[in-house]
Each structure stands twice: as C-alpha cells, then as structure tokens.
Short mmCIF file of N, CA and C in Angstrom, two decimals:
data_model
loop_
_atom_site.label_atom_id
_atom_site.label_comp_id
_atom_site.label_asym_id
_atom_site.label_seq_id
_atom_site.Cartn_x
_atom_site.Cartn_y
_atom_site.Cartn_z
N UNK P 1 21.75 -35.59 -96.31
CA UNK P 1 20.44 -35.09 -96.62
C UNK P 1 20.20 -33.77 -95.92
N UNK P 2 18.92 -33.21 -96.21
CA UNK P 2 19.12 -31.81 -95.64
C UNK P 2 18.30 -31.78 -94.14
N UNK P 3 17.94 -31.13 -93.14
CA UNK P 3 17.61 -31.13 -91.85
C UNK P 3 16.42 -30.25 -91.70
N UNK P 4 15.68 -30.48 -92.20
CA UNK P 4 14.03 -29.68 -92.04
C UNK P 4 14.10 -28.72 -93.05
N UNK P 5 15.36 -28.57 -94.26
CA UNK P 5 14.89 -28.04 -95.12
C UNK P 5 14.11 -28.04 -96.24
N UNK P 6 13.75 -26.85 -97.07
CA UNK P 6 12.51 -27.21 -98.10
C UNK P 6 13.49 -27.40 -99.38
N UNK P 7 15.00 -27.38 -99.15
CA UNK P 7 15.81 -27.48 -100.33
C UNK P 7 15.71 -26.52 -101.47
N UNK P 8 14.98 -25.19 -100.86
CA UNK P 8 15.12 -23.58 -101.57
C UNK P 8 16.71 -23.07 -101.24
N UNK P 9 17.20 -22.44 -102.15
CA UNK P 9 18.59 -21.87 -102.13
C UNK P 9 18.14 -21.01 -100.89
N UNK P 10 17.71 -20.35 -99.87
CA UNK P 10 18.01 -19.29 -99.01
C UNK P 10 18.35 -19.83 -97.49
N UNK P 11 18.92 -18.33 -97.14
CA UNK P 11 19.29 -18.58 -95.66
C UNK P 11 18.52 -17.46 -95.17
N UNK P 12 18.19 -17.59 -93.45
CA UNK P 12 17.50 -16.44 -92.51
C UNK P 12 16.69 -17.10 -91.27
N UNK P 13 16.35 -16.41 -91.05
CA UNK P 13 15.28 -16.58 -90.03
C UNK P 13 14.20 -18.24 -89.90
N UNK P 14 13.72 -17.82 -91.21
CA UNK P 14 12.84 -19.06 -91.37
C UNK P 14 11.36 -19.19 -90.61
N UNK P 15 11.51 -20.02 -89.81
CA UNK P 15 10.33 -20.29 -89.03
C UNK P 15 10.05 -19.03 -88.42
N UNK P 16 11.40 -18.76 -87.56
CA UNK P 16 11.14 -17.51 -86.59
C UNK P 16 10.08 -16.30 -87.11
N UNK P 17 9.92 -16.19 -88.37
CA UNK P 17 8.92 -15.00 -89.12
C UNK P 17 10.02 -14.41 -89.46
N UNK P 18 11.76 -14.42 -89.55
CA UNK P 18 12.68 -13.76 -90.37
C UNK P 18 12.79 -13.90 -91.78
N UNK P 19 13.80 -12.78 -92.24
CA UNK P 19 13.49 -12.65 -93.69
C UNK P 19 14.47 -13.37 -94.64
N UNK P 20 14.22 -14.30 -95.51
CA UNK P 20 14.74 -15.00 -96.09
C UNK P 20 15.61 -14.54 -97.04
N UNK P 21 17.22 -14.47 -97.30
CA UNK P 21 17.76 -13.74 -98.21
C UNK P 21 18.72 -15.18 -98.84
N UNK P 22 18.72 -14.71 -100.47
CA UNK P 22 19.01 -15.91 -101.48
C UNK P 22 20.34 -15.96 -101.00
N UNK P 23 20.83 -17.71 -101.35
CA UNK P 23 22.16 -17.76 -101.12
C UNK P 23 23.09 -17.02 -102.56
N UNK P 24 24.16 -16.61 -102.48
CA UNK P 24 25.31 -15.98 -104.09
C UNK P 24 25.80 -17.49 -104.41
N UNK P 25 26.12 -18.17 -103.62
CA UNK P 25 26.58 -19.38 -103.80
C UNK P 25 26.50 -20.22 -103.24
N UNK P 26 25.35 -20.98 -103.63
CA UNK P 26 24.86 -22.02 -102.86
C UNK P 26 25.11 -23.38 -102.49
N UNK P 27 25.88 -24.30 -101.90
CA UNK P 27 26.37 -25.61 -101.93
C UNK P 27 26.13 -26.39 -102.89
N UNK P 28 26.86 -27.11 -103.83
CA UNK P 28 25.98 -27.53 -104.97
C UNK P 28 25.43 -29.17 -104.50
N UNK P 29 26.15 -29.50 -103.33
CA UNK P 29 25.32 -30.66 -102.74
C UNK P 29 24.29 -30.66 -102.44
N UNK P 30 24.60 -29.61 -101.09
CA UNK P 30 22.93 -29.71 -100.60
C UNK P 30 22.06 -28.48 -100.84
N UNK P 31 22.75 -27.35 -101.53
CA UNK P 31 21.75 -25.82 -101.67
C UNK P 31 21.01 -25.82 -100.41
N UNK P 32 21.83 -25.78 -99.05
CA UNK P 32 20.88 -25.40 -98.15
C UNK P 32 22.26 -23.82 -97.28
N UNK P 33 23.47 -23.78 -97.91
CA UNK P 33 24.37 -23.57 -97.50
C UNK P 33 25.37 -22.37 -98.39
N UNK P 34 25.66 -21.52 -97.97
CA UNK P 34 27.08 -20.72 -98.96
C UNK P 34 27.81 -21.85 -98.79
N UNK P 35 28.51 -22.22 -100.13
CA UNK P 35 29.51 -22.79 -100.36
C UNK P 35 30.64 -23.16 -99.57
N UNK P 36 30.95 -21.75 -99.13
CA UNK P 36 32.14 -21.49 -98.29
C UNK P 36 31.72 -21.03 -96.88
N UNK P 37 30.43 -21.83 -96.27
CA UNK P 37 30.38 -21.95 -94.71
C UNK P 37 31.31 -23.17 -94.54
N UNK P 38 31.92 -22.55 -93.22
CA UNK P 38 32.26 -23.91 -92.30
C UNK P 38 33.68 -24.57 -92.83
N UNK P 39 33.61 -25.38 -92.17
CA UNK P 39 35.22 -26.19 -92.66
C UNK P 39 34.97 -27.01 -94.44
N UNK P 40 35.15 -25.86 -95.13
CA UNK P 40 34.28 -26.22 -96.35
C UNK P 40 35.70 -27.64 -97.14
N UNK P 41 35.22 -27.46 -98.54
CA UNK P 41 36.21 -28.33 -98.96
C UNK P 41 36.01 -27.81 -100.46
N UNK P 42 37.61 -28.33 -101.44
CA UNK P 42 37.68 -27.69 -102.59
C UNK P 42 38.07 -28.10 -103.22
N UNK P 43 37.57 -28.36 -104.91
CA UNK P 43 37.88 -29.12 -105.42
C UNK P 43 39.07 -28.88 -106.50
N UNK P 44 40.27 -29.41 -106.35
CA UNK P 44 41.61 -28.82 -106.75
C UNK P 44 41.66 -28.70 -108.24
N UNK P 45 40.96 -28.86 -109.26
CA UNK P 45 40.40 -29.41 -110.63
C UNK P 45 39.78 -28.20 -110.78
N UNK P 46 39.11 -27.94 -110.64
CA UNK P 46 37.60 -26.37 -110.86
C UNK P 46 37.87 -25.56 -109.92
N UNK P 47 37.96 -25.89 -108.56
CA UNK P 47 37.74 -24.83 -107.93
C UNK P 47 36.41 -25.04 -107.43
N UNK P 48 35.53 -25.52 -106.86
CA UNK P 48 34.40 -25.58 -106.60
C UNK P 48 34.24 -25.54 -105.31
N UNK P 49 33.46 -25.03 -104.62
CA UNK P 49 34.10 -25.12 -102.76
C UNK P 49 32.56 -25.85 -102.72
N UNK P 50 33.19 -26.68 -101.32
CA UNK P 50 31.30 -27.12 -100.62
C UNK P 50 31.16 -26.79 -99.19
N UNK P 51 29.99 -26.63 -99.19
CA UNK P 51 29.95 -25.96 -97.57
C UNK P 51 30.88 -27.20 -96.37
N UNK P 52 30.95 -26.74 -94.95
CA UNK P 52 31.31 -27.58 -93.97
C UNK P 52 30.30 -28.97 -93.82
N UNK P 53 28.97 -27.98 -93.89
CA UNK P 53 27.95 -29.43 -93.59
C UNK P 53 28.53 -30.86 -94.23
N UNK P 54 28.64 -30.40 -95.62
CA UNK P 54 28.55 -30.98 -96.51
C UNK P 54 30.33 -32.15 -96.54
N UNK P 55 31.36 -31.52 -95.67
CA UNK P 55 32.47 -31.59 -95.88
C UNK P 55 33.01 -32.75 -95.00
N UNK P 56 31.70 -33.91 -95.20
CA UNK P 56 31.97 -35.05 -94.02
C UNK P 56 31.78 -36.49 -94.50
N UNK P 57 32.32 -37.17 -93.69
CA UNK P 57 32.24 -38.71 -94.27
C UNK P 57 31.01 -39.09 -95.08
N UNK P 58 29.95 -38.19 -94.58
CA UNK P 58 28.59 -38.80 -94.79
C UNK P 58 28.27 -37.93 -96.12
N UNK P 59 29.27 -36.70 -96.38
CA UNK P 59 28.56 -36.11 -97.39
C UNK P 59 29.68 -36.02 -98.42
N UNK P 60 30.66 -34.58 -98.38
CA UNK P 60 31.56 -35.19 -99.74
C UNK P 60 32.60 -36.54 -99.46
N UNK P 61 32.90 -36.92 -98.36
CA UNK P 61 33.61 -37.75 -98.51
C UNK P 61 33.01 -39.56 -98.89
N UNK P 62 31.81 -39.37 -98.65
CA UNK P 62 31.02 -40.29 -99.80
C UNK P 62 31.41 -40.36 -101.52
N UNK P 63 31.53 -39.24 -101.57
CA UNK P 63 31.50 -38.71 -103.31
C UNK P 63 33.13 -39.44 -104.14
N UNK P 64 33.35 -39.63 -104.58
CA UNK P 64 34.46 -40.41 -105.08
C UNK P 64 34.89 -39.03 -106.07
N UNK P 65 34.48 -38.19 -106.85
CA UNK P 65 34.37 -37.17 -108.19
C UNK P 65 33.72 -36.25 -107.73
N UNK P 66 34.44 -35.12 -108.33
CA UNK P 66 33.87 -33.74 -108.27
C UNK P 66 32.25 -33.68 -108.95
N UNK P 67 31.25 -33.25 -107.99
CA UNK P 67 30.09 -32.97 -108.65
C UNK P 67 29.99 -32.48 -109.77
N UNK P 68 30.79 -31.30 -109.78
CA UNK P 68 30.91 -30.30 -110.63
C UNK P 68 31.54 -30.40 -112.36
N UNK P 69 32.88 -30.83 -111.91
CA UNK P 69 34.03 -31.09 -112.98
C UNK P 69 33.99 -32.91 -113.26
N UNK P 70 33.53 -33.54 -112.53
CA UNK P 70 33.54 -35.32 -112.76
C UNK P 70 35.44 -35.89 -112.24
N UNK P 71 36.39 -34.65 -111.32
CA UNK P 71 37.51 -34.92 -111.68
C UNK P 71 37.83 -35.69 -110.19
N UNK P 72 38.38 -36.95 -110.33
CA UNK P 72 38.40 -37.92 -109.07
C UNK P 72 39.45 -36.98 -108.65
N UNK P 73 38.74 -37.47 -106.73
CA UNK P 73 39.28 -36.81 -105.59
C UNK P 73 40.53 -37.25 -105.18
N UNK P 74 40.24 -38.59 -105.11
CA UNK P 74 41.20 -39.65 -104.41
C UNK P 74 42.13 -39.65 -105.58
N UNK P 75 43.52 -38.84 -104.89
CA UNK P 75 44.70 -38.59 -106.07
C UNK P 75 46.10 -38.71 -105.46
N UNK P 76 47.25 -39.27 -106.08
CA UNK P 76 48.37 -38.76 -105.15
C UNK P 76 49.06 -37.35 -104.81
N UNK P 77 49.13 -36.91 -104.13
CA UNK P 77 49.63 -35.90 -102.94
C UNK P 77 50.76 -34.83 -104.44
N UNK P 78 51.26 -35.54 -105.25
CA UNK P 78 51.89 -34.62 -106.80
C UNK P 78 50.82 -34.29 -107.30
N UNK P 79 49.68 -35.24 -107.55
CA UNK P 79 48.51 -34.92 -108.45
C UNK P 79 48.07 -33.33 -107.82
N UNK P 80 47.78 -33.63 -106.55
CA UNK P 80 47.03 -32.57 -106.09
C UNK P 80 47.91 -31.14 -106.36
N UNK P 81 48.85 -31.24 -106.42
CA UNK P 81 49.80 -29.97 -105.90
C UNK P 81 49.58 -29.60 -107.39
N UNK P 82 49.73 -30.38 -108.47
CA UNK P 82 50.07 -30.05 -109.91
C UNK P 82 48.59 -29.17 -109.99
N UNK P 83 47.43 -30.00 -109.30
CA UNK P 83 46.30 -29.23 -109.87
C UNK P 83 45.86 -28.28 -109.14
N UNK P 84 46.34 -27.80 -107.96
CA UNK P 84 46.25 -26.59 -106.96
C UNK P 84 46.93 -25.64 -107.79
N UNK P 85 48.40 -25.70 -108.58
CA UNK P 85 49.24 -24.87 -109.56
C UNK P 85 48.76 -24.52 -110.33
N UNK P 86 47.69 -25.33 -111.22
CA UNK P 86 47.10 -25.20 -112.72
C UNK P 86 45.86 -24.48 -112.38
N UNK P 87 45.03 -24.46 -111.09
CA UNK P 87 43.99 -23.54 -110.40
C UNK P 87 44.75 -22.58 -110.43
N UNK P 88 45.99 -22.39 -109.50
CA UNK P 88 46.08 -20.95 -109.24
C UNK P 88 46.27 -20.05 -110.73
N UNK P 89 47.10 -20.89 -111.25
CA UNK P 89 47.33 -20.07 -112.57
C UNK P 89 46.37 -19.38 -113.56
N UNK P 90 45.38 -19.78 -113.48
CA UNK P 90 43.94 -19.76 -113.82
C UNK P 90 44.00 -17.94 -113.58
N UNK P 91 42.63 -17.36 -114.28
CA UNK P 91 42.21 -16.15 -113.47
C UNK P 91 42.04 -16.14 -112.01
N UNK P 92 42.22 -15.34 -110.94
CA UNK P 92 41.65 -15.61 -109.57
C UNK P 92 39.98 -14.93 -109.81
N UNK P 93 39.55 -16.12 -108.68
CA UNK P 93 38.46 -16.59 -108.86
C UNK P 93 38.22 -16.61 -107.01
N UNK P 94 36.68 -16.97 -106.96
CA UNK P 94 36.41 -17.61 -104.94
C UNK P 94 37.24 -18.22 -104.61
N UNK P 95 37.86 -19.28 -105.44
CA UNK P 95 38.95 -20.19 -105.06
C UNK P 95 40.25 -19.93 -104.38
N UNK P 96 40.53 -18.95 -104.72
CA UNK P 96 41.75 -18.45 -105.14
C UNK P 96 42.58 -18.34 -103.34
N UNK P 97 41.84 -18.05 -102.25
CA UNK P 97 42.57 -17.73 -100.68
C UNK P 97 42.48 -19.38 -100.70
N UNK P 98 41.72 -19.92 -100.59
CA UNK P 98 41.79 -21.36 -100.26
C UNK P 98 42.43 -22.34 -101.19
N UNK P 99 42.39 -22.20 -102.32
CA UNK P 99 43.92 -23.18 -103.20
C UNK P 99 44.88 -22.52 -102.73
N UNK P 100 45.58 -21.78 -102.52
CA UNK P 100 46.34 -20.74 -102.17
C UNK P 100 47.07 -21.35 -100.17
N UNK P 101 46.22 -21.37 -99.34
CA UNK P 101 46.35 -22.09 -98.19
C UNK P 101 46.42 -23.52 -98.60
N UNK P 102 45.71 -24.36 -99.30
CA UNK P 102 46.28 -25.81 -99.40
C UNK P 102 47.28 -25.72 -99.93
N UNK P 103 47.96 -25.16 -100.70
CA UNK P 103 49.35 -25.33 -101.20
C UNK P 103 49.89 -24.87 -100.17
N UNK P 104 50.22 -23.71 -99.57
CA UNK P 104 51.22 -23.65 -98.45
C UNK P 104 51.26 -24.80 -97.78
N UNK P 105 49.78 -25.16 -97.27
CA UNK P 105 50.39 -26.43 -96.05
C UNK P 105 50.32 -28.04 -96.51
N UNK P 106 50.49 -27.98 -98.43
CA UNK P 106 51.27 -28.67 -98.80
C UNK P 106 52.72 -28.33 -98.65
N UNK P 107 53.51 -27.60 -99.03
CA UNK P 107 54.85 -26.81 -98.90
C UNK P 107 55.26 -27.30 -96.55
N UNK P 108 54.03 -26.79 -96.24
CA UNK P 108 54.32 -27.11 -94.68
C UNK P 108 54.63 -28.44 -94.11
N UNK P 109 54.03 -28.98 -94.82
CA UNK P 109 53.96 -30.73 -94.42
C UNK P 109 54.60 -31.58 -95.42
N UNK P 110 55.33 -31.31 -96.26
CA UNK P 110 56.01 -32.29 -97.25
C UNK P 110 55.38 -32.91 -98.20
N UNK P 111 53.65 -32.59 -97.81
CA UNK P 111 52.88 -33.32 -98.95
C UNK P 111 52.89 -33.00 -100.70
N UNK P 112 53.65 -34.09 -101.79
CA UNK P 112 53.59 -33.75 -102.79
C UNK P 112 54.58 -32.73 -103.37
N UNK P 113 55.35 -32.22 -102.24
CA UNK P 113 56.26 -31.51 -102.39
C UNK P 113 57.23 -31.58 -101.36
N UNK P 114 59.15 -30.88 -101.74
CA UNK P 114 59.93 -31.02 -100.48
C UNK P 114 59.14 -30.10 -99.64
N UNK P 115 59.56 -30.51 -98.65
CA UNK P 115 58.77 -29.27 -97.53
C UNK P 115 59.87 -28.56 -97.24
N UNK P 116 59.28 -27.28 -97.41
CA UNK P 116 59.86 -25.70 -97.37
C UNK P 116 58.90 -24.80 -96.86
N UNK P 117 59.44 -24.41 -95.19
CA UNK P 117 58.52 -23.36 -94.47
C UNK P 117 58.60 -21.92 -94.94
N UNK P 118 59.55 -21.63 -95.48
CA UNK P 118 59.64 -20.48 -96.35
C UNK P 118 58.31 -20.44 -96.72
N UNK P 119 58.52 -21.35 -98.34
CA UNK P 119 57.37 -21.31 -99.11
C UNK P 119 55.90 -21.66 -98.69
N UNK P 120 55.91 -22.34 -97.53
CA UNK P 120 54.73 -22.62 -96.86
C UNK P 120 54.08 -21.07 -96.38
N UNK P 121 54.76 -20.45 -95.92
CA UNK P 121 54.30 -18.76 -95.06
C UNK P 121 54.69 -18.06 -96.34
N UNK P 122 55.13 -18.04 -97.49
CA UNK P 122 54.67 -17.26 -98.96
C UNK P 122 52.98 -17.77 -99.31
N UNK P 123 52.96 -18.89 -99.76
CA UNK P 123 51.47 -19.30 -99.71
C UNK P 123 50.39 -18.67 -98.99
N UNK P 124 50.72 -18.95 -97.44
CA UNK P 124 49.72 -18.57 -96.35
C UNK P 124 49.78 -17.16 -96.36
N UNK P 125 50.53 -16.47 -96.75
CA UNK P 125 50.44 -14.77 -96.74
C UNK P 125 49.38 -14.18 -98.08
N UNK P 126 50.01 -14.60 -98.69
CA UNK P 126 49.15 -14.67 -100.28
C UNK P 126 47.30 -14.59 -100.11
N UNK P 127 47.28 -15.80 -99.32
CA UNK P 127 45.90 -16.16 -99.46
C UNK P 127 44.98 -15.42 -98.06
N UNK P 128 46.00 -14.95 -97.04
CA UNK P 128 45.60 -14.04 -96.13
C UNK P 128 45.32 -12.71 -96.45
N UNK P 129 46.03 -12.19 -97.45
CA UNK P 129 46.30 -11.16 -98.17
C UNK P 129 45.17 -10.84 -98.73
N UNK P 130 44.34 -12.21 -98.92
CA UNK P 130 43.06 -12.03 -99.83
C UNK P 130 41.30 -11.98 -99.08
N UNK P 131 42.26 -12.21 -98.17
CA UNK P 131 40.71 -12.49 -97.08
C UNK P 131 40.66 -14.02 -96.67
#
C-alpha cells in the first residue's frame, strides 16, 4: 500500500512547501514511484519495470502475473532466458540495460543457460554501455 500518499503520479517536496514534478514513468503498482527507482524488477515478457518499493515479498512478489502483460512470473530458468532473448530482440526500449544485465548474470550463474563468463561480461558491457 502506499505510505501517506494521495496516490497522485508525482514526486518532490510535498509537505515541505516543495514543488511537485509528474512522474515519466510511474510504477504501475503503486504510482507513487519512477518505475526504475531502487532495486526495481522486470518483467521478462513486456518489459515493464516496477519500482524497488514495490520489488518485495509484500508487493510484486505477492503478484503471481505481470500487471501489465498477464504473463506468469514463476517460470523455469529456459523460460526466462528465451523471454529476456525475445525482449532483447524487440526494438530497444527502458528495458533494454536491465534485460540486458539479467541475461549476463544468467550466462554468470548457469541459470537457464551453460554458464559462460565470457558471455556473461558481453551482456554486462552491453547494458553498461547503455547507462
């Protein structure tokens, strides 16, 4: 839930008498948040990022399906990699540094794929490359 917010898309000051400026992309959980604050999370299907707040037992990891796309989370470790591939391939998009890092440290950790540190630090350069 949200924490003394009025559940308006903006961030700022607030109470303090600061000036309220709209979020570009607002959490689609809680719209109290950019998307991509914090240890966010992403949905390997769309591409959809959610803020950190949001990126916790209590919030997406409640969620079983993408808000966004309806595409279940809980997948095996091939699933994911196939649909991190079929993202990247896509136009690049916000998504694009962060699918980009989960695949490397899929490639890093053996998940869903052989593990290859090569290709793990091709990934992670890629998506550093991008911001």
């Amino acid at each position: 839930g949200k924490e003394g917010g009025s559940g308006a898309s903006t961030n700022g000051a607030g109470a303090s008498g600061g000036v309220y400026a709209p979020l570009q992309h607002p959490c689609p959980i809680c719209l109290d948040n950019e998307d991509d604050a914090g240890a966010l999370a992403l949905c390997y299907s769309c591409g959809q990022m959610y803020c950190g707040k949001c990126n916790v037992a209590s919030g997406i990891g409640r969620v079983t399906t993408c808000p966004t796309c309806r595409a279940v989370f809980d997948v095996p470790d091939k699933e994911k990699v196939r649909r991190l591939r079929q993202l990247l391939a896509r136009s690049d998009g916000r998504h694009t540094p962060t699918a980009q890092f989960n695949l490397g440290t899929c490639y890093a950790n053996g998940n869903g794929v052989v593990q290859d540190p090569a290709e793990a630090v091709r990934w992670y350069r890629l998506a550093a490359d991008q911001g």
